[in-house]
Coordinates of C-alpha atoms in Angstrom, one line a residue:
R72 CA 0.1 0.0 -0.1
H73 CA 1.3 3.3 -0.7
P74 CA 0.1 6.5 1.3
L75 CA -2.1 8.9 -0.7
D76 CA -0.1 11.9 -1.5
V77 CA -2.5 15.0 -1.0
G78 CA 0.1 17.4 0.0
D79 CA -0.3 19.9 2.8
V80 CA -3.8 21.0 3.6
I81 CA -4.0 24.6 5.1
D82 CA -7.1 25.9 6.4
K83 CA -6.9 29.6 5.8
P84 CA -7.6 31.6 9.2
Q85 CA -10.6 34.0 9.3
N86 CA -10.4 37.2 11.3
G87 CA -13.1 37.5 14.1
S88 CA -15.2 40.6 13.7
D89 CA -14.9 43.9 15.7
I90 CA -18.1 44.6 17.7
Y91 CA -18.8 48.3 18.7
L92 CA -21.0 48.9 21.5
T93 CA -23.0 52.0 22.5
I94 CA -21.7 51.6 26.0
N95 CA -19.8 54.7 27.3
H96 CA -17.5 53.1 29.7
Y97 CA -17.0 56.4 31.8
L98 CA -21.0 56.3 32.2
Q99 CA -20.8 52.7 33.0
A100 CA -18.2 53.1 35.7
I101 CA -20.4 55.9 37.4
A102 CA -23.4 53.5 37.2
E103 CA -21.8 50.7 38.5
E104 CA -20.2 52.6 41.5
E105 CA -23.2 54.6 42.6
L106 CA -25.6 51.5 42.3
E107 CA -23.2 49.4 44.5
K108 CA -23.0 52.0 47.1
G109 CA -26.9 52.6 46.9
I110 CA -27.7 49.0 47.1
K111 CA -25.5 48.7 50.2
T112 CA -27.1 51.6 51.7
V113 CA -30.6 50.3 51.5
N114 CA -29.5 46.7 52.2
A115 CA -31.3 45.4 49.2
K116 CA -31.0 41.9 47.7
S117 CA -29.7 43.4 44.2
G118 CA -30.4 46.1 41.8
W119 CA -29.8 47.4 38.2
A120 CA -29.5 50.6 36.3
I121 CA -29.7 51.4 32.7
M122 CA -29.2 54.6 31.1
M123 CA -30.5 55.4 27.3
D124 CA -30.2 58.2 24.9
P125 CA -33.9 58.8 24.3
Y126 CA -33.3 59.9 20.6
T127 CA -31.3 57.1 19.4
G128 CA -32.1 54.3 21.7
E129 CA -28.5 53.7 22.5
I130 CA -27.9 52.2 26.0
L131 CA -25.1 54.3 27.4
A132 CA -24.9 52.3 30.7
A133 CA -26.1 49.1 32.0
A134 CA -25.1 48.2 35.6
Q135 CA -26.2 45.4 38.0
V136 CA -25.3 44.6 41.5
P137 CA -24.1 42.0 42.7
F138 CA -21.7 41.8 39.7
F139 CA -21.0 39.0 37.3
D140 CA -17.4 38.0 37.3
V141 CA -17.0 36.7 33.7
R142 CA -13.4 35.4 34.8
K143 CA -15.2 33.0 37.0
Y144 CA -18.1 32.2 35.0
R145 CA -18.1 28.5 35.8
T146 CA -18.8 29.0 39.3
Y147 CA -22.0 30.8 38.5
F148 CA -23.7 28.1 36.6
N149 CA -22.5 25.5 39.5
S150 CA -24.2 27.4 42.0
E151 CA -28.0 27.8 42.7
D152 CA -27.1 31.1 44.7
L153 CA -25.1 32.6 41.9
K154 CA -27.2 31.6 39.0
E155 CA -29.4 34.7 39.3
T156 CA -26.3 37.0 39.0
A157 CA -25.4 35.5 35.7
K158 CA -28.5 37.0 34.1
F159 CA -28.9 40.3 33.2
K160 CA -32.2 41.2 35.2
A161 CA -33.1 44.5 33.3
A162 CA -33.9 42.2 30.2
V163 CA -34.9 39.0 31.8
D164 CA -36.9 39.7 35.1
L165 CA -40.5 41.0 34.8
F166 CA -42.3 42.8 37.7
E167 CA -45.3 45.1 38.2
P168 CA -44.1 48.7 37.5
G169 CA -46.4 50.3 40.0
S170 CA -46.6 54.2 39.9
T171 CA -44.0 54.3 37.2
M172 CA -47.0 53.4 34.9
K173 CA -49.0 56.5 35.8
P174 CA -47.3 59.0 33.3
I175 CA -47.9 56.3 30.6
T176 CA -51.7 56.1 31.8
L177 CA -52.0 59.8 31.2
A178 CA -50.4 59.8 28.0
I179 CA -52.9 57.1 27.0
C180 CA -55.7 59.4 28.2
L181 CA -54.5 62.6 26.4
K182 CA -54.1 60.3 23.3
A183 CA -58.0 59.4 23.7
N184 CA -58.5 63.1 24.0
E185 CA -57.1 63.9 20.5
E186 CA -58.9 61.2 18.8
L187 CA -62.1 62.5 20.3
A188 CA -61.3 66.0 19.3
L189 CA -61.0 64.7 15.8
E190 CA -64.5 63.4 16.0
G191 CA -65.8 66.5 17.3
R192 CA -66.5 65.0 20.8
V193 CA -65.8 66.1 24.3
P194 CA -62.5 64.9 26.0
I195 CA -62.5 62.6 28.8
F196 CA -60.6 65.1 31.0
L197 CA -58.8 68.4 31.0
P198 CA -55.3 68.8 32.4
D199 CA -56.4 71.5 34.8
E200 CA -59.7 70.1 35.6
K201 CA -60.7 69.9 39.3
I202 CA -61.4 66.1 39.9
S203 CA -62.7 64.5 43.0
T204 CA -60.4 61.9 44.5
S205 CA -61.9 61.0 47.9
N206 CA -64.0 57.9 46.6
G207 CA -61.9 54.7 45.8
H208 CA -64.9 52.7 45.0
F209 CA -64.5 51.5 41.3
P210 CA -66.4 48.5 39.6
G211 CA -65.3 45.0 40.2
R212 CA -63.3 45.9 43.2
S213 CA -64.2 44.4 46.6
K214 CA -61.7 47.0 48.4
P215 CA -61.6 50.8 47.6
I216 CA -58.5 52.1 45.9
Q217 CA -56.6 54.2 48.3
D218 CA -54.0 57.0 48.1
A219 CA -51.2 57.3 50.6
R220 CA -53.0 60.2 52.2
V221 CA -56.6 61.6 51.6
H222 CA -56.9 64.3 48.7
K223 CA -60.2 65.7 47.8
Y224 CA -59.6 67.2 44.6
L225 CA -56.6 67.0 42.3
N226 CA -55.8 68.2 38.8
L227 CA -53.2 66.4 36.5
Y228 CA -50.2 68.1 37.7
L229 CA -51.1 67.6 41.4
A230 CA -52.0 63.9 41.0
I231 CA -48.6 63.0 39.6
Q232 CA -46.9 65.1 42.0
K233 CA -48.7 63.3 44.9
S234 CA -49.0 60.1 42.9
S235 CA -52.5 59.6 43.4
N236 CA -53.9 56.1 42.5
I237 CA -57.6 57.4 42.7
Y238 CA -56.9 60.0 40.0
V239 CA -55.5 57.7 37.4
A240 CA -58.2 55.2 38.2
T241 CA -61.0 57.9 37.7
L242 CA -59.4 58.8 34.3
V243 CA -59.3 55.2 33.2
D244 CA -63.0 54.8 34.3
R245 CA -63.8 57.7 31.9
L246 CA -61.6 56.1 29.2
I247 CA -63.1 52.8 29.1
N248 CA -66.6 54.1 29.3
T249 CA -65.8 56.3 26.4
M250 CA -63.4 54.5 24.2
G251 CA -63.9 50.9 25.5
E252 CA -61.5 48.4 27.3
K253 CA -60.1 46.9 24.2
W254 CA -59.0 50.5 23.0
Y255 CA -57.3 50.9 26.2
R256 CA -55.5 47.4 26.0
D257 CA -54.6 47.9 22.4
A258 CA -53.1 51.3 23.4
L259 CA -50.7 49.8 25.9
I260 CA -49.5 47.5 23.2
D261 CA -49.6 49.5 20.0
L262 CA -48.1 52.8 21.5
F263 CA -45.6 51.6 24.1
G264 CA -45.2 47.8 23.1
F265 CA -45.9 46.1 26.5
S266 CA -46.0 42.5 26.2
E267 CA -43.7 42.6 23.2
K268 CA -39.7 42.3 23.2
T269 CA -38.0 45.5 22.7
G270 CA -35.3 43.8 20.6
V271 CA -32.5 44.9 22.8
E272 CA -29.6 42.5 22.2
F273 CA -29.3 41.1 25.7
P274 CA -30.1 37.5 25.7
F275 CA -33.2 36.0 26.9
E276 CA -35.3 39.2 26.9
A277 CA -38.7 38.7 28.3
S278 CA -41.9 39.7 26.7
G279 CA -43.8 40.9 29.4
F280 CA -47.5 40.5 30.0
V281 CA -50.6 42.3 29.4
P282 CA -53.8 40.7 30.5
N283 CA -56.1 39.6 27.6
F284 CA -60.0 39.2 27.1
N285 CA -61.5 35.4 27.2
K286 CA -58.0 34.2 28.6
Y287 CA -57.6 32.3 32.1
Y288 CA -55.0 32.0 34.6
Q289 CA -54.2 28.5 35.7
N290 CA -56.3 29.0 38.7
K291 CA -59.3 29.6 36.1
A292 CA -59.8 32.9 37.0
P293 CA -60.2 35.4 34.0
E294 CA -57.2 37.4 33.0
W295 CA -59.2 40.7 32.3
S296 CA -62.2 41.5 34.7
K297 CA -64.0 44.4 35.6
S298 CA -61.3 45.6 38.0
T299 CA -58.5 45.0 35.6
P300 CA -58.5 48.6 33.8
Y301 CA -58.2 50.4 37.2
S302 CA -55.2 47.9 38.3
L303 CA -53.4 48.7 35.0
A304 CA -53.7 52.5 35.6
M305 CA -51.8 52.1 38.6
G306 CA -48.9 49.7 37.3
Y307 CA -50.6 46.5 38.7
N308 CA -51.8 43.3 37.0
I309 CA -49.1 44.1 34.2
L310 CA -45.7 42.7 34.0
T311 CA -42.8 44.5 32.2
N312 CA -39.1 44.4 31.7
S313 CA -37.1 47.5 32.5
F314 CA -36.1 48.1 28.8
Q315 CA -39.9 48.5 28.1
M316 CA -40.2 51.1 30.9
I317 CA -37.2 53.0 29.7
R318 CA -38.4 53.0 26.0
A319 CA -41.9 54.3 27.2
F320 CA -40.4 57.3 29.2
S321 CA -38.0 57.9 26.3
I322 CA -41.0 58.2 23.9
I323 CA -42.3 60.9 26.6
A324 CA -38.7 62.5 26.9
N325 CA -38.2 63.0 23.2
E326 CA -41.6 64.4 22.6
G327 CA -43.4 61.3 20.9
K328 CA -41.1 59.5 18.6
D329 CA -40.6 55.8 18.6
V330 CA -37.2 54.4 19.8
T331 CA -35.7 51.1 20.1
P332 CA -33.3 50.3 22.7
T333 CA -29.8 48.9 21.4
I334 CA -26.6 48.0 22.8
L335 CA -25.0 47.4 19.4
K336 CA -23.6 50.1 17.2
K337 CA -21.7 48.0 14.4
I338 CA -20.3 44.8 13.7
I339 CA -17.3 44.8 11.3
I340 CA -15.0 42.1 9.8
N341 CA -11.8 42.8 8.1
D342 CA -11.1 40.5 5.4
D343 CA -7.8 40.7 3.7
G344 CA -7.7 44.5 4.2
I345 CA -11.2 45.0 3.0
E346 CA -13.7 46.1 5.6
K347 CA -17.1 44.7 5.4
V348 CA -19.8 45.9 7.7
L349 CA -22.1 43.1 8.8
V350 CA -24.4 44.9 11.2
D351 CA -25.0 48.8 11.2
N352 CA -27.6 50.0 13.9
T353 CA -26.2 53.6 13.4
K354 CA -28.7 53.9 10.4
N355 CA -31.6 53.5 12.6
F356 CA -30.4 56.4 14.9
D357 CA -31.9 58.9 12.5
F358 CA -34.5 60.7 14.8
Q359 CA -36.4 62.8 12.3
N360 CA -37.8 59.9 10.4
R361 CA -39.1 57.9 13.3
R362 CA -43.1 57.2 13.9
Q363 CA -44.7 59.7 15.9
I364 CA -46.3 57.9 18.7
L365 CA -47.6 60.7 20.8
S366 CA -48.1 64.3 20.0
R367 CA -45.6 66.7 21.2
S368 CA -48.1 68.9 23.2
S369 CA -49.1 65.7 25.1
C370 CA -45.8 64.9 25.9
R371 CA -44.9 68.4 27.2
L372 CA -47.9 68.2 29.5
I373 CA -46.7 65.0 31.0
K374 CA -43.0 66.2 31.2
K375 CA -44.2 69.3 33.1
S376 CA -46.3 67.3 35.6
M377 CA -43.3 65.0 36.3
K378 CA -41.2 68.2 36.9
F379 CA -42.6 68.6 40.4
I380 CA -42.1 65.0 41.7
T381 CA -38.7 65.9 42.9
K382 CA -39.3 69.5 44.2
P383 CA -41.4 70.7 47.5
G384 CA -44.8 68.8 47.7
G385 CA -43.4 65.9 45.6
T386 CA -42.9 62.3 46.6
S387 CA -39.3 62.0 45.5
R388 CA -37.4 64.9 46.9
L389 CA -34.3 62.8 47.4
A390 CA -34.1 62.2 43.6
D391 CA -33.6 65.9 43.0
V392 CA -30.6 66.6 40.6
Y393 CA -29.4 69.9 42.0
G394 CA -28.8 72.7 39.4
Y395 CA -30.7 70.9 36.8
T396 CA -34.3 70.6 35.7
D397 CA -35.3 66.8 36.0
A398 CA -38.5 64.8 35.4
G399 CA -39.4 61.5 36.6
K400 CA -41.3 59.2 38.5
S401 CA -41.0 56.7 41.4
G402 CA -42.7 53.2 41.6
T403 CA -43.3 50.8 44.6
A404 CA -44.8 47.1 44.0
E405 CA -45.2 44.2 46.2
K406 CA -43.3 41.2 44.6
I407 CA -45.2 38.2 43.4
V408 CA -43.9 35.2 45.5
N409 CA -45.4 31.9 44.6
G410 CA -48.4 33.4 42.9
R411 CA -49.2 35.8 45.7
Y412 CA -48.3 39.3 46.6
S413 CA -45.7 39.4 49.3
K414 CA -46.2 41.8 52.2
D415 CA -42.5 41.7 53.2
K416 CA -40.7 41.8 49.6
N417 CA -41.0 44.9 47.4
I418 CA -39.4 46.1 44.0
S419 CA -38.9 49.7 43.8
S420 CA -37.8 52.1 40.9
F421 CA -37.2 55.5 39.9
I422 CA -37.2 56.7 36.1
G423 CA -36.5 60.1 35.0
F424 CA -34.4 62.2 32.5
V425 CA -32.3 65.2 32.6
P426 CA -32.5 68.1 31.7
V427 CA -36.3 68.3 30.8
E428 CA -35.7 70.1 27.6
K429 CA -33.6 68.1 25.1
P430 CA -32.6 65.4 27.8
K431 CA -29.1 63.9 27.6
F432 CA -30.3 60.5 28.9
V433 CA -33.2 58.6 30.5
L434 CA -32.1 56.5 33.6
M435 CA -33.9 53.8 35.4
V436 CA -33.0 52.5 38.7
V437 CA -34.4 49.4 40.1
V438 CA -33.9 48.0 43.6
D439 CA -34.9 44.5 44.4
E440 CA -36.0 43.7 47.9
P441 CA -34.8 46.6 49.6
E442 CA -35.0 46.4 53.6
K443 CA -38.2 47.2 55.2
K444 CA -37.9 49.9 57.9
Y445 CA -39.0 53.4 58.8
V446 CA -36.7 56.4 58.2
P447 CA -37.5 59.2 60.4
G448 CA -38.6 62.2 58.6
L449 CA -38.9 60.5 55.3
G450 CA -41.3 57.4 55.7
P451 CA -40.6 53.7 54.7
A452 CA -37.4 52.9 53.3
Q453 CA -38.5 50.6 50.6
I454 CA -40.7 53.3 48.8
G455 CA -39.1 54.0 45.2
G456 CA -38.4 57.6 45.9
I457 CA -36.5 56.9 49.2
C458 CA -34.5 53.9 48.1
A459 CA -34.0 54.2 44.2
G460 CA -34.2 57.9 44.0
P461 CA -31.0 58.6 45.6
I462 CA -29.2 56.4 43.4
F463 CA -30.6 58.0 40.3
K464 CA -29.7 61.5 41.8
E465 CA -26.0 60.5 42.2
I466 CA -25.6 58.5 38.9
A467 CA -27.3 61.5 37.0
T468 CA -25.3 64.3 38.7
R469 CA -22.0 62.6 38.2
S470 CA -23.0 61.8 34.6
L471 CA -24.1 65.3 33.6
N472 CA -20.6 66.5 35.0
Y473 CA -18.7 64.1 33.0
L474 CA -20.7 65.0 29.8
G475 CA -20.1 68.7 30.4
V476 CA -23.7 69.6 30.5
A477 CA -24.2 73.1 32.1
P478 CA -26.8 73.5 34.9
D479 CA -29.9 74.7 33.3
D480 CA -31.3 75.5 36.8
P481 CA -28.3 77.4 38.4
F482 CA -30.6 78.6 41.5
G483 CA -32.2 75.2 41.9
Y484 CA -29.9 74.1 45.1
P485 CA -31.0 73.6 48.6
Y486 CA -30.6 75.9 51.5
P487 CA -27.8 76.5 52.8
D488 CA -25.9 76.2 49.6
P489 CA -24.8 79.7 48.6
R490 CA -26.3 79.0 45.0
S491 CA -29.6 78.5 46.4
D492 CA -32.3 81.1 45.3
P493 CA -35.8 79.5 45.5
T494 CA -37.4 82.5 44.3
N495 CA -35.4 82.4 40.9
A496 CA -35.4 78.6 40.5
D497 CA -36.9 77.1 37.6
W498 CA -39.6 75.5 39.5
S499 CA -40.2 78.0 42.0
L500 CA -43.6 79.8 40.9
E501 CA -45.2 76.6 39.6
V502 CA -44.5 74.8 42.8
K503 CA -45.7 77.7 44.7
Y504 CA -48.9 77.9 42.7
L505 CA -49.6 74.1 43.0
A506 CA -49.1 74.5 46.6
E507 CA -51.8 77.2 47.0
L508 CA -54.1 75.4 44.7
Y509 CA -53.7 72.0 46.6
N510 CA -54.3 73.9 50.0
H511 CA -57.5 75.7 48.5
W512 CA -59.0 72.6 47.2
N513 CA -58.2 70.2 50.3
K514 CA -59.0 72.7 53.0

């Protein structure tokens, strides 16, 4: 026998691809540092923060605590305790957003007003309208809806400032009686994409959940009942991931344009000196040609209402980014454990953007299972404005300084800071007016 002479067989090596991410490593470092400090301060199980450009959808930072050490990845998959850390919870974990849903509820109601106006019909509400909020009884509910404190009357701006459950439930009651329950459900999906993946490139993104008609849970209870719309208004009975929420707030921040979160700019391969672009997401960053989801006027109303959250009279004073205008909303929800609401475990959050006009970023901070205790002078420590708000403030403040963004509210500092001048602060006159109006309506 003679060996077959085939000569030398050489496999030509292939170059790997160059992947360009949207992450800004300075902003990433800031987010990781402040998130770690904040999670330790509130003694929480875990937490995450994502920062996004509201115009392009670029994810500028994506942090999570506890950290995942890629150098020891095998240990994570061999340990039940560490498996949770190996997934990026902002994409994978679903939760009820709670009160962060309220600005979205308002956006849907304003959208209904615009459709009614085109038909020559009466709007379901007016932003300045004096609406009674003393009665929390709504159809299908065995227990009345309650606010943290009793308010007799509120308008849109006061309702967001005070985070009123009864106000948003009242608007949704008018909404479904005018537009129908199907219109409301469709708006949650068609306008904001709830129950649908955003398409962000993190693995295993969860779709979320919006209850549907004529469908049932495993216990045979209907997904959609008479009480469902009122729960949805407050951010309950709906499951979202964090990218869905930051996308929704980005639509409001950029004044109505569609936006898709992405962590990927480009994938390029160099083949024998010839550069080939395999993926180019920068083509999608063109803001002007995007679909207009909400009107600019509606977004401006909602942005204005969220300006008062972190100011005197608001529920999230600890999230105030001194020297800048900011807009945001806190949320606190009971976690679902084994199919039931837990009285001991919460998931709390704060979403906001800075500055209010032409924001540089939208930032969401989520705190998973903060310690439950009472903080003198503030309230329950697990509330989103108390545990997530300060983390938002620190990440936002340092990020704006790094980006070189000049303060747009140079007098908006607290006393005794020498820069403090409440009479000339951006929010001063509006907050004073709201306080006087609230006292007049709620004597």
